Amino acid sequence: MSVKKETARGYLKTIFLKTDTHRQSELIQLIMSYTLRVDADLNLQFVG
């Protein structure tokens, strides 16, 4: 599967708007601030 550069940039712009971030480094910091927690019943929960 290939994605044109313009399409990828459009997707990133949308993600930046929705996450209120302006740089890739800010977006990565936001993503890394969430941890995936697995409880004893193997239910997955995002904790942030």
mmCIF file of N, CA and C in Angstrom:
data_model
loop_
_atom_site.group_PDB
_atom_site.id
_atom_site.type_symbol
_atom_site.label_atom_id
_atom_site.label_comp_id
_atom_site.label_asym_id
_atom_site.label_seq_id
_atom_site.Cartn_x
_atom_site.Cartn_y
_atom_site.Cartn_z
ATOM 1 N N MET A 1 0.844 -1.171 0.000
ATOM 2 C CA MET A 1 0.000 0.000 0.000
ATOM 3 C C MET A 1 0.894 1.241 0.000
ATOM 4 N N SER A 2 0.590 2.172 -0.846
ATOM 5 C CA SER A 2 1.368 3.407 -0.873
ATOM 6 C C SER A 2 0.440 4.601 -0.679
ATOM 7 N N VAL A 3 0.974 5.594 -0.024
ATOM 8 C CA VAL A 3 0.230 6.819 0.246
ATOM 9 C C VAL A 3 1.050 7.979 -0.294
ATOM 10 N N LYS A 4 0.391 8.852 -1.026
ATOM 11 C CA LYS A 4 1.095 10.021 -1.555
ATOM 12 C C LYS A 4 1.495 10.947 -0.415
ATOM 13 N N LYS A 5 2.590 11.659 -0.628
ATOM 14 C CA LYS A 5 3.113 12.579 0.386
ATOM 15 C C LYS A 5 2.053 13.603 0.787
ATOM 16 N N GLU A 6 1.307 14.112 -0.178
ATOM 17 C CA GLU A 6 0.278 15.119 0.104
ATOM 18 C C GLU A 6 -0.834 14.542 0.978
ATOM 19 N N THR A 7 -1.181 13.278 0.739
ATOM 20 C CA THR A 7 -2.214 12.621 1.538
ATOM 21 C C THR A 7 -1.753 12.471 2.983
ATOM 22 N N ALA A 8 -0.515 12.029 3.168
ATOM 23 C CA ALA A 8 0.032 11.865 4.519
ATOM 24 C C ALA A 8 0.081 13.205 5.245
ATOM 25 N N ARG A 9 0.481 14.257 4.551
ATOM 26 C CA ARG A 9 0.516 15.587 5.172
ATOM 27 C C ARG A 9 -0.880 16.030 5.584
ATOM 28 N N GLY A 10 -1.866 15.741 4.744
ATOM 29 C CA GLY A 10 -3.248 16.078 5.077
ATOM 30 C C GLY A 10 -3.718 15.347 6.321
ATOM 31 N N TYR A 11 -3.369 14.062 6.417
ATOM 32 C CA TYR A 11 -3.727 13.280 7.602
ATOM 33 C C TYR A 11 -3.068 13.865 8.849
ATOM 34 N N LEU A 12 -1.785 14.211 8.740
ATOM 35 C CA LEU A 12 -1.079 14.784 9.887
ATOM 36 C C LEU A 12 -1.689 16.113 10.316
ATOM 37 N N LYS A 13 -2.060 16.950 9.354
ATOM 38 C CA LYS A 13 -2.696 18.230 9.697
ATOM 39 C C LYS A 13 -3.968 17.999 10.495
ATOM 40 N N THR A 14 -4.768 17.030 10.064
ATOM 41 C CA THR A 14 -6.016 16.712 10.758
ATOM 42 C C THR A 14 -5.734 16.214 12.172
ATOM 43 N N ILE A 15 -4.736 15.350 12.303
ATOM 44 C CA ILE A 15 -4.374 14.825 13.625
ATOM 45 C C ILE A 15 -3.892 15.947 14.532
ATOM 46 N N PHE A 16 -3.054 16.847 13.994
ATOM 47 C CA PHE A 16 -2.570 17.980 14.788
ATOM 48 C C PHE A 16 -3.736 18.842 15.269
ATOM 49 N N LEU A 17 -4.696 19.101 14.406
ATOM 50 C CA LEU A 17 -5.854 19.902 14.805
ATOM 51 C C LEU A 17 -6.654 19.219 15.907
ATOM 52 N N LYS A 18 -6.906 17.918 15.738
ATOM 53 C CA LYS A 18 -7.733 17.191 16.699
ATOM 54 C C LYS A 18 -7.045 17.004 18.050
ATOM 55 N N THR A 19 -5.720 16.988 18.050
ATOM 56 C CA THR A 19 -4.984 16.776 19.299
ATOM 57 C C THR A 19 -4.431 18.071 19.874
ATOM 58 N N ASP A 20 -4.700 19.177 19.203
ATOM 59 C CA ASP A 20 -4.213 20.495 19.629
ATOM 60 C C ASP A 20 -2.691 20.499 19.785
ATOM 61 N N THR A 21 -2.012 19.876 18.821
ATOM 62 C CA THR A 21 -0.553 19.885 18.782
ATOM 63 C C THR A 21 -0.121 20.598 17.508
ATOM 64 N N HIS A 22 1.146 21.040 17.487
ATOM 65 C CA HIS A 22 1.637 21.795 16.342
ATOM 66 C C HIS A 22 2.891 21.197 15.724
ATOM 67 N N ARG A 23 3.544 20.318 16.441
ATOM 68 C CA ARG A 23 4.784 19.699 15.964
ATOM 69 C C ARG A 23 4.709 18.195 16.167
ATOM 70 N N GLN A 24 5.472 17.465 15.357
ATOM 71 C CA GLN A 24 5.511 16.014 15.516
ATOM 72 C C GLN A 24 6.009 15.639 16.905
ATOM 73 N N SER A 25 6.963 16.394 17.429
ATOM 74 C CA SER A 25 7.492 16.089 18.764
ATOM 75 C C SER A 25 6.406 16.230 19.830
ATOM 76 N N GLU A 26 5.525 17.228 19.687
ATOM 77 C CA GLU A 26 4.412 17.398 20.632
ATOM 78 C C GLU A 26 3.448 16.220 20.527
ATOM 79 N N LEU A 27 3.185 15.780 19.303
ATOM 80 C CA LEU A 27 2.276 14.658 19.085
ATOM 81 C C LEU A 27 2.840 13.384 19.710
ATOM 82 N N ILE A 28 4.128 13.128 19.506
ATOM 83 C CA ILE A 28 4.762 11.942 20.085
ATOM 84 C C ILE A 28 4.732 12.010 21.606
ATOM 85 N N GLN A 29 4.987 13.191 22.165
ATOM 86 C CA GLN A 29 4.942 13.356 23.621
ATOM 87 C C GLN A 29 3.541 13.047 24.146
ATOM 88 N N LEU A 30 2.519 13.495 23.435
ATOM 89 C CA LEU A 30 1.138 13.216 23.828
ATOM 90 C C LEU A 30 0.855 11.719 23.776
ATOM 91 N N ILE A 31 1.264 11.081 22.698
ATOM 92 C CA ILE A 31 1.048 9.639 22.547
ATOM 93 C C ILE A 31 1.760 8.873 23.653
ATOM 94 N N MET A 32 2.996 9.264 23.948
ATOM 95 C CA MET A 32 3.776 8.554 24.962
ATOM 96 C C MET A 32 3.258 8.801 26.371
ATOM 97 N N SER A 33 2.442 9.834 26.568
ATOM 98 C CA SER A 33 1.899 10.111 27.896
ATOM 99 C C SER A 33 0.786 9.136 28.268
ATOM 100 N N TYR A 34 0.291 8.400 27.292
ATOM 101 C CA TYR A 34 -0.724 7.389 27.546
ATOM 102 C C TYR A 34 -0.045 6.037 27.687
ATOM 103 N N THR A 35 -0.480 5.270 28.653
ATOM 104 C CA THR A 35 0.058 3.930 28.827
ATOM 105 C C THR A 35 -1.067 2.930 28.655
ATOM 106 N N LEU A 36 -0.719 1.775 28.172
ATOM 107 C CA LEU A 36 -1.700 0.715 27.994
ATOM 108 C C LEU A 36 -1.652 -0.173 29.224
ATOM 109 N N ARG A 37 -2.774 -0.274 29.898
ATOM 110 C CA ARG A 37 -2.826 -1.076 31.114
ATOM 111 C C ARG A 37 -3.607 -2.355 30.834
ATOM 112 N N VAL A 38 -3.064 -3.465 31.239
ATOM 113 C CA VAL A 38 -3.734 -4.749 31.087
ATOM 114 C C VAL A 38 -4.059 -5.250 32.485
ATOM 115 N N ASP A 39 -5.355 -5.424 32.757
ATOM 116 C CA ASP A 39 -5.712 -5.911 34.088
ATOM 117 C C ASP A 39 -5.751 -7.439 34.097
ATOM 118 N N ALA A 40 -6.075 -8.024 35.227
ATOM 119 C CA ALA A 40 -6.025 -9.471 35.402
ATOM 120 C C ALA A 40 -6.948 -10.214 34.444
ATOM 121 N N ASP A 41 -8.039 -9.611 34.036
ATOM 122 C CA ASP A 41 -8.984 -10.258 33.122
ATOM 123 C C ASP A 41 -8.626 -10.029 31.661
ATOM 124 N N LEU A 42 -7.460 -9.490 31.401
ATOM 125 C CA LEU A 42 -6.985 -9.183 30.052
ATOM 126 C C LEU A 42 -7.857 -8.155 29.347
ATOM 127 N N ASN A 43 -8.486 -7.295 30.118
ATOM 128 C CA ASN A 43 -9.197 -6.161 29.536
ATOM 129 C C ASN A 43 -8.182 -5.053 29.319
ATOM 130 N N LEU A 44 -8.155 -4.506 28.129
ATOM 131 C CA LEU A 44 -7.200 -3.456 27.812
ATOM 132 C C LEU A 44 -7.831 -2.103 28.082
ATOM 133 N N GLN A 45 -7.095 -1.236 28.744
ATOM 134 C CA GLN A 45 -7.575 0.106 29.037
ATOM 135 C C GLN A 45 -6.458 1.095 28.779
ATOM 136 N N PHE A 46 -6.804 2.207 28.167
ATOM 137 C CA PHE A 46 -5.839 3.284 28.014
ATOM 138 C C PHE A 46 -5.931 4.178 29.233
ATOM 139 N N VAL A 47 -4.803 4.454 29.821
ATOM 140 C CA VAL A 47 -4.737 5.294 31.007
ATOM 141 C C VAL A 47 -3.848 6.474 30.677
ATOM 142 N N GLY A 48 -4.340 7.670 30.916
ATOM 143 C CA GLY A 48 -3.518 8.824 30.575
ATOM 144 C C GLY A 48 -3.632 9.923 31.566
#
